Each structure stands twice: as C-alpha cells, then as structure tokens.
JSON list of N, CA, C and O in Angstrom, two decimals:
[
{"chain": "N", "resi": 1, "resn": "MET", "atom": "N", "xyz": [65.18, -7.28, -108.71]},
{"chain": "N", "resi": 1, "resn": "MET", "atom": "CA", "xyz": [64.86, -5.94, -108.27]},
{"chain": "N", "resi": 1, "resn": "MET", "atom": "C", "xyz": [64.27, -6.04, -106.86]},
{"chain": "N", "resi": 1, "resn": "MET", "atom": "O", "xyz": [63.39, -6.85, -106.61]},
{"chain": "N", "resi": 2, "resn": "VAL", "atom": "N", "xyz": [64.76, -5.24, -105.98]},
{"chain": "N", "resi": 2, "resn": "VAL", "atom": "CA", "xyz": [64.27, -5.16, -104.61]},
{"chain": "N", "resi": 2, "resn": "VAL", "atom": "C", "xyz": [63.96, -3.69, -104.33]},
{"chain": "N", "resi": 2, "resn": "VAL", "atom": "O", "xyz": [64.87, -2.86, -104.36]},
{"chain": "N", "resi": 3, "resn": "GLU", "atom": "N", "xyz": [62.70, -3.40, -104.11]},
{"chain": "N", "resi": 3, "resn": "GLU", "atom": "CA", "xyz": [62.27, -2.03, -103.87]},
{"chain": "N", "resi": 3, "resn": "GLU", "atom": "C", "xyz": [62.81, -1.06, -104.92]},
{"chain": "N", "resi": 3, "resn": "GLU", "atom": "O", "xyz": [63.30, 0.03, -104.63]},
{"chain": "N", "resi": 4, "resn": "GLY", "atom": "N", "xyz": [62.74, -1.48, -106.19]},
{"chain": "N", "resi": 4, "resn": "GLY", "atom": "CA", "xyz": [63.16, -0.62, -107.29]},
{"chain": "N", "resi": 4, "resn": "GLY", "atom": "C", "xyz": [64.66, -0.53, -107.51]},
{"chain": "N", "resi": 4, "resn": "GLY", "atom": "O", "xyz": [65.11, 0.27, -108.32]},
{"chain": "N", "resi": 5, "resn": "ARG", "atom": "N", "xyz": [65.44, -1.34, -106.84]},
{"chain": "N", "resi": 5, "resn": "ARG", "atom": "CA", "xyz": [66.90, -1.31, -107.00]},
{"chain": "N", "resi": 5, "resn": "ARG", "atom": "C", "xyz": [67.40, -2.69, -107.39]},
{"chain": "N", "resi": 5, "resn": "ARG", "atom": "O", "xyz": [66.87, -3.69, -106.93]},
{"chain": "N", "resi": 6, "resn": "ARG", "atom": "N", "xyz": [68.42, -2.70, -108.24]},
{"chain": "N", "resi": 6, "resn": "ARG", "atom": "CA", "xyz": [69.08, -3.97, -108.55]},
{"chain": "N", "resi": 6, "resn": "ARG", "atom": "C", "xyz": [70.01, -4.30, -107.40]},
{"chain": "N", "resi": 6, "resn": "ARG", "atom": "O", "xyz": [70.82, -3.47, -106.99]},
{"chain": "N", "resi": 7, "resn": "LEU", "atom": "N", "xyz": [69.90, -5.51, -106.91]},
{"chain": "N", "resi": 7, "resn": "LEU", "atom": "CA", "xyz": [70.69, -5.92, -105.76]},
{"chain": "N", "resi": 7, "resn": "LEU", "atom": "C", "xyz": [71.51, -7.13, -106.15]},
{"chain": "N", "resi": 7, "resn": "LEU", "atom": "O", "xyz": [70.97, -8.14, -106.59]},
{"chain": "N", "resi": 8, "resn": "LEU", "atom": "N", "xyz": [72.81, -7.03, -106.02]},
{"chain": "N", "resi": 8, "resn": "LEU", "atom": "CA", "xyz": [73.71, -8.13, -106.32]},
{"chain": "N", "resi": 8, "resn": "LEU", "atom": "C", "xyz": [74.44, -8.49, -105.04]},
{"chain": "N", "resi": 8, "resn": "LEU", "atom": "O", "xyz": [75.14, -7.65, -104.45]},
{"chain": "N", "resi": 9, "resn": "VAL", "atom": "N", "xyz": [74.27, -9.71, -104.60]},
{"chain": "N", "resi": 9, "resn": "VAL", "atom": "CA", "xyz": [74.92, -10.18, -103.38]},
{"chain": "N", "resi": 9, "resn": "VAL", "atom": "C", "xyz": [76.07, -11.09, -103.77]},
{"chain": "N", "resi": 9, "resn": "VAL", "atom": "O", "xyz": [75.88, -12.09, -104.46]},
{"chain": "N", "resi": 10, "resn": "LEU", "atom": "N", "xyz": [77.26, -10.73, -103.36]},
{"chain": "N", "resi": 10, "resn": "LEU", "atom": "CA", "xyz": [78.44, -11.54, -103.62]},
{"chain": "N", "resi": 10, "resn": "LEU", "atom": "C", "xyz": [78.87, -12.18, -102.30]},
{"chain": "N", "resi": 10, "resn": "LEU", "atom": "O", "xyz": [79.23, -11.49, -101.36]},
{"chain": "N", "resi": 11, "resn": "ASP", "atom": "N", "xyz": [78.81, -13.49, -102.26]},
{"chain": "N", "resi": 11, "resn": "ASP", "atom": "CA", "xyz": [79.16, -14.21, -101.04]},
{"chain": "N", "resi": 11, "resn": "ASP", "atom": "C", "xyz": [79.52, -15.63, -101.42]},
{"chain": "N", "resi": 11, "resn": "ASP", "atom": "O", "xyz": [79.25, -16.08, -102.54]},
{"chain": "N", "resi": 12, "resn": "GLU", "atom": "N", "xyz": [80.11, -16.32, -100.51]},
{"chain": "N", "resi": 12, "resn": "GLU", "atom": "CA", "xyz": [80.41, -17.73, -100.72]},
{"chain": "N", "resi": 12, "resn": "GLU", "atom": "C", "xyz": [79.11, -18.51, -100.84]},
{"chain": "N", "resi": 12, "resn": "GLU", "atom": "O", "xyz": [78.13, -18.18, -100.17]},
{"chain": "N", "resi": 13, "resn": "PRO", "atom": "N", "xyz": [79.08, -19.56, -101.68]},
{"chain": "N", "resi": 13, "resn": "PRO", "atom": "CA", "xyz": [77.87, -20.40, -101.75]},
{"chain": "N", "resi": 13, "resn": "PRO", "atom": "C", "xyz": [77.57, -21.01, -100.39]},
{"chain": "N", "resi": 13, "resn": "PRO", "atom": "O", "xyz": [78.48, -21.35, -99.63]},
{"chain": "N", "resi": 14, "resn": "THR", "atom": "N", "xyz": [76.29, -21.17, -100.08]},
{"chain": "N", "resi": 14, "resn": "THR", "atom": "CA", "xyz": [75.91, -21.74, -98.78]},
{"chain": "N", "resi": 14, "resn": "THR", "atom": "C", "xyz": [76.13, -23.24, -98.73]},
{"chain": "N", "resi": 14, "resn": "THR", "atom": "O", "xyz": [76.22, -23.81, -97.65]},
{"chain": "N", "resi": 15, "resn": "TYR", "atom": "N", "xyz": [76.24, -23.88, -99.91]},
{"chain": "N", "resi": 15, "resn": "TYR", "atom": "CA", "xyz": [76.54, -25.30, -99.97]},
{"chain": "N", "resi": 15, "resn": "TYR", "atom": "C", "xyz": [77.23, -25.59, -101.30]},
{"chain": "N", "resi": 15, "resn": "TYR", "atom": "O", "xyz": [77.06, -24.84, -102.26]},
{"chain": "N", "resi": 16, "resn": "PRO", "atom": "N", "xyz": [78.04, -26.66, -101.37]},
{"chain": "N", "resi": 16, "resn": "PRO", "atom": "CA", "xyz": [78.75, -26.95, -102.61]},
{"chain": "N", "resi": 16, "resn": "PRO", "atom": "C", "xyz": [77.78, -27.38, -103.73]},
{"chain": "N", "resi": 16, "resn": "PRO", "atom": "O", "xyz": [76.82, -28.09, -103.47]},
{"chain": "N", "resi": 17, "resn": "ARG", "atom": "N", "xyz": [78.04, -26.92, -104.94]},
{"chain": "N", "resi": 17, "resn": "ARG", "atom": "CA", "xyz": [77.21, -27.29, -106.09]},
{"chain": "N", "resi": 17, "resn": "ARG", "atom": "C", "xyz": [77.84, -28.47, -106.82]},
{"chain": "N", "resi": 17, "resn": "ARG", "atom": "O", "xyz": [79.07, -28.59, -106.86]},
{"chain": "N", "resi": 18, "resn": "SER", "atom": "N", "xyz": [77.02, -29.30, -107.40]},
{"chain": "N", "resi": 18, "resn": "SER", "atom": "CA", "xyz": [77.54, -30.45, -108.14]},
{"chain": "N", "resi": 18, "resn": "SER", "atom": "C", "xyz": [77.65, -30.13, -109.63]},
{"chain": "N", "resi": 18, "resn": "SER", "atom": "O", "xyz": [78.02, -30.98, -110.42]},
{"chain": "N", "resi": 19, "resn": "TRP", "atom": "N", "xyz": [77.34, -28.89, -110.02]},
{"chain": "N", "resi": 19, "resn": "TRP", "atom": "CA", "xyz": [77.44, -28.50, -111.42]},
{"chain": "N", "resi": 19, "resn": "TRP", "atom": "C", "xyz": [78.27, -27.22, -111.54]},
{"chain": "N", "resi": 19, "resn": "TRP", "atom": "O", "xyz": [78.44, -26.48, -110.59]},
{"chain": "N", "resi": 20, "resn": "ASN", "atom": "N", "xyz": [78.75, -26.98, -112.73]},
{"chain": "N", "resi": 20, "resn": "ASN", "atom": "CA", "xyz": [79.53, -25.78, -113.00]},
{"chain": "N", "resi": 20, "resn": "ASN", "atom": "C", "xyz": [78.54, -24.66, -113.36]},
{"chain": "N", "resi": 20, "resn": "ASN", "atom": "O", "xyz": [77.86, -24.73, -114.38]},
{"chain": "N", "resi": 21, "resn": "ALA", "atom": "N", "xyz": [78.48, -23.64, -112.55]},
{"chain": "N", "resi": 21, "resn": "ALA", "atom": "CA", "xyz": [77.53, -22.55, -112.77]},
{"chain": "N", "resi": 21, "resn": "ALA", "atom": "C", "xyz": [78.07, -21.47, -113.70]},
{"chain": "N", "resi": 21, "resn": "ALA", "atom": "O", "xyz": [77.41, -20.47, -113.92]},
{"chain": "N", "resi": 22, "resn": "GLU", "atom": "N", "xyz": [79.25, -21.67, -114.23]},
{"chain": "N", "resi": 22, "resn": "GLU", "atom": "CA", "xyz": [79.85, -20.67, -115.10]},
{"chain": "N", "resi": 22, "resn": "GLU", "atom": "C", "xyz": [79.09, -20.57, -116.41]},
{"chain": "N", "resi": 22, "resn": "GLU", "atom": "O", "xyz": [78.62, -21.56, -116.97]},
{"chain": "N", "resi": 23, "resn": "ARG", "atom": "N", "xyz": [78.94, -19.36, -116.90]},
{"chain": "N", "resi": 23, "resn": "ARG", "atom": "CA", "xyz": [78.28, -19.11, -118.17]},
{"chain": "N", "resi": 23, "resn": "ARG", "atom": "C", "xyz": [79.26, -18.38, -119.08]},
{"chain": "N", "resi": 23, "resn": "ARG", "atom": "O", "xyz": [80.02, -17.54, -118.64]},
{"chain": "N", "resi": 24, "resn": "PHE", "atom": "N", "xyz": [79.20, -18.67, -120.37]},
{"chain": "N", "resi": 24, "resn": "PHE", "atom": "CA", "xyz": [80.08, -18.01, -121.32]},
{"chain": "N", "resi": 24, "resn": "PHE", "atom": "C", "xyz": [79.29, -17.62, -122.55]},
{"chain": "N", "resi": 24, "resn": "PHE", "atom": "O", "xyz": [78.77, -18.48, -123.27]},
{"chain": "N", "resi": 25, "resn": "PHE", "atom": "N", "xyz": [79.14, -16.33, -122.77]},
{"chain": "N", "resi": 25, "resn": "PHE", "atom": "CA", "xyz": [78.43, -15.81, -123.92]},
{"chain": "N", "resi": 25, "resn": "PHE", "atom": "C", "xyz": [79.35, -14.79, -124.59]},
{"chain": "N", "resi": 25, "resn": "PHE", "atom": "O", "xyz": [79.33, -13.60, -124.24]},
{"chain": "N", "resi": 26, "resn": "PRO", "atom": "N", "xyz": [80.17, -15.19, -125.56]},
{"chain": "N", "resi": 26, "resn": "PRO", "atom": "CA", "xyz": [81.17, -14.30, -126.13]},
{"chain": "N", "resi": 26, "resn": "PRO", "atom": "C", "xyz": [80.59, -13.08, -126.84]},
{"chain": "N", "resi": 26, "resn": "PRO", "atom": "O", "xyz": [81.24, -12.04, -126.92]},
{"chain": "N", "resi": 27, "resn": "MET", "atom": "N", "xyz": [79.37, -13.15, -127.34]},
{"chain": "N", "resi": 27, "resn": "MET", "atom": "CA", "xyz": [78.77, -12.01, -128.04]},
{"chain": "N", "resi": 27, "resn": "MET", "atom": "C", "xyz": [77.97, -11.10, -127.11]},
{"chain": "N", "resi": 27, "resn": "MET", "atom": "O", "xyz": [77.37, -10.14, -127.54]},
{"chain": "N", "resi": 28, "resn": "LEU", "atom": "N", "xyz": [77.95, -11.43, -125.83]},
{"chain": "N", "resi": 28, "resn": "LEU", "atom": "CA", "xyz": [77.20, -10.64, -124.85]},
{"chain": "N", "resi": 28, "resn": "LEU", "atom": "C", "xyz": [78.15, -10.24, -123.72]},
{"chain": "N", "resi": 28, "resn": "LEU", "atom": "O", "xyz": [78.22, -10.90, -122.69]},
{"chain": "N", "resi": 29, "resn": "PRO", "atom": "N", "xyz": [78.89, -9.15, -123.92]},
{"chain": "N", "resi": 29, "resn": "PRO", "atom": "CA", "xyz": [79.85, -8.75, -122.89]},
{"chain": "N", "resi": 29, "resn": "PRO", "atom": "C", "xyz": [79.13, -8.21, -121.66]},
{"chain": "N", "resi": 29, "resn": "PRO", "atom": "O", "xyz": [78.04, -7.67, -121.75]},
{"chain": "N", "resi": 30, "resn": "GLY", "atom": "N", "xyz": [79.75, -8.38, -120.54]},
{"chain": "N", "resi": 30, "resn": "GLY", "atom": "CA", "xyz": [79.18, -7.89, -119.29]},
{"chain": "N", "resi": 30, "resn": "GLY", "atom": "C", "xyz": [80.19, -7.04, -118.53]},
{"chain": "N", "resi": 30, "resn": "GLY", "atom": "O", "xyz": [81.40, -7.20, -118.70]},
{"chain": "N", "resi": 31, "resn": "THR", "atom": "N", "xyz": [79.69, -6.15, -117.73]},
{"chain": "N", "resi": 31, "resn": "THR", "atom": "CA", "xyz": [80.56, -5.32, -116.91]},
{"chain": "N", "resi": 31, "resn": "THR", "atom": "C", "xyz": [79.95, -5.17, -115.53]},
{"chain": "N", "resi": 31, "resn": "THR", "atom": "O", "xyz": [78.74, -5.36, -115.36]},
{"chain": "N", "resi": 32, "resn": "ALA", "atom": "N", "xyz": [80.79, -4.86, -114.59]},
{"chain": "N", "resi": 32, "resn": "ALA", "atom": "CA", "xyz": [80.33, -4.59, -113.22]},
{"chain": "N", "resi": 32, "resn": "ALA", "atom": "C", "xyz": [81.21, -3.50, -112.65]},
{"chain": "N", "resi": 32, "resn": "ALA", "atom": "O", "xyz": [82.40, -3.43, -112.94]},
{"chain": "N", "resi": 33, "resn": "GLU", "atom": "N", "xyz": [80.61, -2.65, -111.86]},
{"chain": "N", "resi": 33, "resn": "GLU", "atom": "CA", "xyz": [81.36, -1.57, -111.23]},
{"chain": "N", "resi": 33, "resn": "GLU", "atom": "C", "xyz": [81.00, -1.53, -109.76]},
{"chain": "N", "resi": 33, "resn": "GLU", "atom": "O", "xyz": [79.82, -1.46, -109.40]},
{"chain": "N", "resi": 34, "resn": "LEU", "atom": "N", "xyz": [82.00, -1.61, -108.91]},
{"chain": "N", "resi": 34, "resn": "LEU", "atom": "CA", "xyz": [81.78, -1.51, -107.47]},
{"chain": "N", "resi": 34, "resn": "LEU", "atom": "C", "xyz": [81.66, -0.03, -107.12]},
{"chain": "N", "resi": 34, "resn": "LEU", "atom": "O", "xyz": [82.62, 0.73, -107.27]},
{"chain": "N", "resi": 35, "resn": "THR", "atom": "N", "xyz": [80.48, 0.38, -106.70]},
{"chain": "N", "resi": 35, "resn": "THR", "atom": "CA", "xyz": [80.28, 1.79, -106.38]},
{"chain": "N", "resi": 35, "resn": "THR", "atom": "C", "xyz": [80.48, 2.06, -104.89]},
{"chain": "N", "resi": 35, "resn": "THR", "atom": "O", "xyz": [80.87, 3.15, -104.51]},
{"chain": "N", "resi": 36, "resn": "ARG", "atom": "N", "xyz": [80.19, 1.05, -104.06]},
{"chain": "N", "resi": 36, "resn": "ARG", "atom": "CA", "xyz": [80.46, 1.20, -102.63]},
{"chain": "N", "resi": 36, "resn": "ARG", "atom": "C", "xyz": [80.25, -0.14, -101.94]},
{"chain": "N", "resi": 36, "resn": "ARG", "atom": "O", "xyz": [79.61, -1.03, -102.47]},
{"chain": "N", "resi": 37, "resn": "VAL", "atom": "N", "xyz": [80.80, -0.27, -100.76]},
{"chain": "N", "resi": 37, "resn": "VAL", "atom": "CA", "xyz": [80.61, -1.44, -99.91]},
{"chain": "N", "resi": 37, "resn": "VAL", "atom": "C", "xyz": [79.66, -1.00, -98.80]},
{"chain": "N", "resi": 37, "resn": "VAL", "atom": "O", "xyz": [79.88, 0.02, -98.14]},
{"chain": "N", "resi": 38, "resn": "LEU", "atom": "N", "xyz": [78.59, -1.75, -98.62]},
{"chain": "N", "resi": 38, "resn": "LEU", "atom": "CA", "xyz": [77.59, -1.37, -97.63]},
{"chain": "N", "resi": 38, "resn": "LEU", "atom": "C", "xyz": [78.09, -1.58, -96.21]},
{"chain": "N", "resi": 38, "resn": "LEU", "atom": "O", "xyz": [78.74, -2.59, -95.92]},
{"chain": "N", "resi": 39, "resn": "PRO", "atom": "N", "xyz": [77.77, -0.67, -95.31]},
{"chain": "N", "resi": 39, "resn": "PRO", "atom": "CA", "xyz": [78.09, -0.88, -93.90]},
{"chain": "N", "resi": 39, "resn": "PRO", "atom": "C", "xyz": [77.20, -1.99, -93.33]},
{"chain": "N", "resi": 39, "resn": "PRO", "atom": "O", "xyz": [76.12, -2.28, -93.87]},
{"chain": "N", "resi": 40, "resn": "ALA", "atom": "N", "xyz": [77.63, -2.60, -92.26]},
{"chain": "N", "resi": 40, "resn": "ALA", "atom": "CA", "xyz": [76.93, -3.76, -91.69]},
{"chain": "N", "resi": 40, "resn": "ALA", "atom": "C", "xyz": [75.45, -3.48, -91.40]},
{"chain": "N", "resi": 40, "resn": "ALA", "atom": "O", "xyz": [74.59, -4.32, -91.66]},
{"chain": "N", "resi": 41, "resn": "GLY", "atom": "N", "xyz": [75.12, -2.31, -90.90]},
{"chain": "N", "resi": 41, "resn": "GLY", "atom": "CA", "xyz": [73.73, -2.00, -90.58]},
{"chain": "N", "resi": 41, "resn": "GLY", "atom": "C", "xyz": [72.85, -1.98, -91.82]},
{"chain": "N", "resi": 41, "resn": "GLY", "atom": "O", "xyz": [71.72, -2.46, -91.80]},
{"chain": "N", "resi": 42, "resn": "GLU", "atom": "N", "xyz": [73.37, -1.44, -92.91]},
{"chain": "N", "resi": 42, "resn": "GLU", "atom": "CA", "xyz": [72.59, -1.40, -94.15]},
{"chain": "N", "resi": 42, "resn": "GLU", "atom": "C", "xyz": [72.45, -2.80, -94.75]},
{"chain": "N", "resi": 42, "resn": "GLU", "atom": "O", "xyz": [71.41, -3.14, -95.32]},
{"chain": "N", "resi": 43, "resn": "VAL", "atom": "N", "xyz": [73.49, -3.62, -94.60]},
{"chain": "N", "resi": 43, "resn": "VAL", "atom": "CA", "xyz": [73.40, -5.01, -95.06]},
{"chain": "N", "resi": 43, "resn": "VAL", "atom": "C", "xyz": [72.27, -5.72, -94.31]},
{"chain": "N", "resi": 43, "resn": "VAL", "atom": "O", "xyz": [71.46, -6.42, -94.92]},
{"chain": "N", "resi": 44, "resn": "ARG", "atom": "N", "xyz": [72.20, -5.54, -93.01]},
{"chain": "N", "resi": 44, "resn": "ARG", "atom": "CA", "xyz": [71.13, -6.19, -92.23]},
{"chain": "N", "resi": 44, "resn": "ARG", "atom": "C", "xyz": [69.75, -5.72, -92.69]},
{"chain": "N", "resi": 44, "resn": "ARG", "atom": "O", "xyz": [68.82, -6.50, -92.78]},
{"chain": "N", "resi": 45, "resn": "THR", "atom": "N", "xyz": [69.61, -4.43, -93.00]},
{"chain": "N", "resi": 45, "resn": "THR", "atom": "CA", "xyz": [68.34, -3.91, -93.49]},
{"chain": "N", "resi": 45, "resn": "THR", "atom": "C", "xyz": [67.94, -4.56, -94.80]},
{"chain": "N", "resi": 45, "resn": "THR", "atom": "O", "xyz": [66.81, -5.02, -94.97]},
{"chain": "N", "resi": 46, "resn": "TRP", "atom": "N", "xyz": [68.87, -4.63, -95.77]},
{"chain": "N", "resi": 46, "resn": "TRP", "atom": "CA", "xyz": [68.56, -5.28, -97.05]},
{"chain": "N", "resi": 46, "resn": "TRP", "atom": "C", "xyz": [68.28, -6.77, -96.86]},
{"chain": "N", "resi": 46, "resn": "TRP", "atom": "O", "xyz": [67.43, -7.34, -97.53]},
{"chain": "N", "resi": 47, "resn": "PHE", "atom": "N", "xyz": [69.00, -7.39, -95.94]},
{"chain": "N", "resi": 47, "resn": "PHE", "atom": "CA", "xyz": [68.83, -8.83, -95.72]},
{"chain": "N", "resi": 47, "resn": "PHE", "atom": "C", "xyz": [67.40, -9.13, -95.26]},
{"chain": "N", "resi": 47, "resn": "PHE", "atom": "O", "xyz": [66.84, -10.15, -95.61]},
{"chain": "N", "resi": 48, "resn": "THR", "atom": "N", "xyz": [66.78, -8.24, -94.49]},
{"chain": "N", "resi": 48, "resn": "THR", "atom": "CA", "xyz": [65.40, -8.49, -94.06]},
{"chain": "N", "resi": 48, "resn": "THR", "atom": "C", "xyz": [64.44, -8.51, -95.25]},
{"chain": "N", "resi": 48, "resn": "THR", "atom": "O", "xyz": [63.41, -9.14, -95.18]},
{"chain": "N", "resi": 49, "resn": "HIS", "atom": "N", "xyz": [64.79, -7.82, -96.33]},
{"chain": "N", "resi": 49, "resn": "HIS", "atom": "CA", "xyz": [63.94, -7.80, -97.53]},
{"chain": "N", "resi": 49, "resn": "HIS", "atom": "C", "xyz": [64.18, -8.99, -98.45]},
{"chain": "N", "resi": 49, "resn": "HIS", "atom": "O", "xyz": [63.35, -9.29, -99.30]},
{"chain": "N", "resi": 50, "resn": "THR", "atom": "N", "xyz": [65.33, -9.63, -98.32]},
{"chain": "N", "resi": 50, "resn": "THR", "atom": "CA", "xyz": [65.70, -10.68, -99.28]},
{"chain": "N", "resi": 50, "resn": "THR", "atom": "C", "xyz": [65.84, -12.07, -98.68]},
{"chain": "N", "resi": 50, "resn": "THR", "atom": "O", "xyz": [65.95, -13.03, -99.42]},
{"chain": "N", "resi": 51, "resn": "SER", "atom": "N", "xyz": [65.86, -12.19, -97.39]},
{"chain": "N", "resi": 51, "resn": "SER", "atom": "CA", "xyz": [66.06, -13.51, -96.78]},
{"chain": "N", "resi": 51, "resn": "SER", "atom": "C", "xyz": [64.78, -14.33, -96.87]},
{"chain": "N", "resi": 51, "resn": "SER", "atom": "O", "xyz": [63.68, -13.81, -96.80]},
{"chain": "N", "resi": 52, "resn": "TRP", "atom": "N", "xyz": [64.98, -15.62, -97.02]},
{"chain": "N", "resi": 52, "resn": "TRP", "atom": "CA", "xyz": [63.86, -16.55, -97.12]},
{"chain": "N", "resi": 52, "resn": "TRP", "atom": "C", "xyz": [63.73, -17.29, -95.81]},
{"chain": "N", "resi": 52, "resn": "TRP", "atom": "O", "xyz": [64.71, -17.83, -95.29]},
{"chain": "N", "resi": 53, "resn": "THR", "atom": "N", "xyz": [62.55, -17.31, -95.24]},
{"chain": "N", "resi": 53, "resn": "THR", "atom": "CA", "xyz": [62.30, -18.09, -94.03]},
{"chain": "N", "resi": 53, "resn": "THR", "atom": "C", "xyz": [61.05, -18.93, -94.26]},
{"chain": "N", "resi": 53, "resn": "THR", "atom": "O", "xyz": [60.03, -18.42, -94.71]},
{"chain": "N", "resi": 54, "resn": "PRO", "atom": "N", "xyz": [61.17, -20.22, -94.00]},
{"chain": "N", "resi": 54, "resn": "PRO", "atom": "CA", "xyz": [60.01, -21.12, -94.23]},
{"chain": "N", "resi": 54, "resn": "PRO", "atom": "C", "xyz": [58.88, -20.86, -93.26]},
{"chain": "N", "resi": 54, "resn": "PRO", "atom": "O", "xyz": [58.99, -20.27, -92.25]}
]
C-alpha cells in the first residue's frame, strides 16, 4: 500500500534471479484487471514514493 492505494509495478527484473519465483496455489485463484496505463509524469511521481536510495 502506498498512500492508501495498492500499487503493482510490472517491469523487467533489475537483475537475473537464481531461483524460480513462480508460485502455484490451485485453491487460491487470482485475477488482475488493467484499468489504465499511467502517463510518464504520473509514473515519476509514484516512483519518488517507492524508490529506495541508500
């Protein structure tokens, strides 16, 4: 949750994983619905809330 909203970021992994991240739960179905694609400016705004900087 980010500022009261569920945020799902779909992007290529930043580095290759050595494990299979796939999950399979046959009794727990999941769904997703694309409601809109964010414009670049809004993506930058959300990124400032979610990016990690050391």
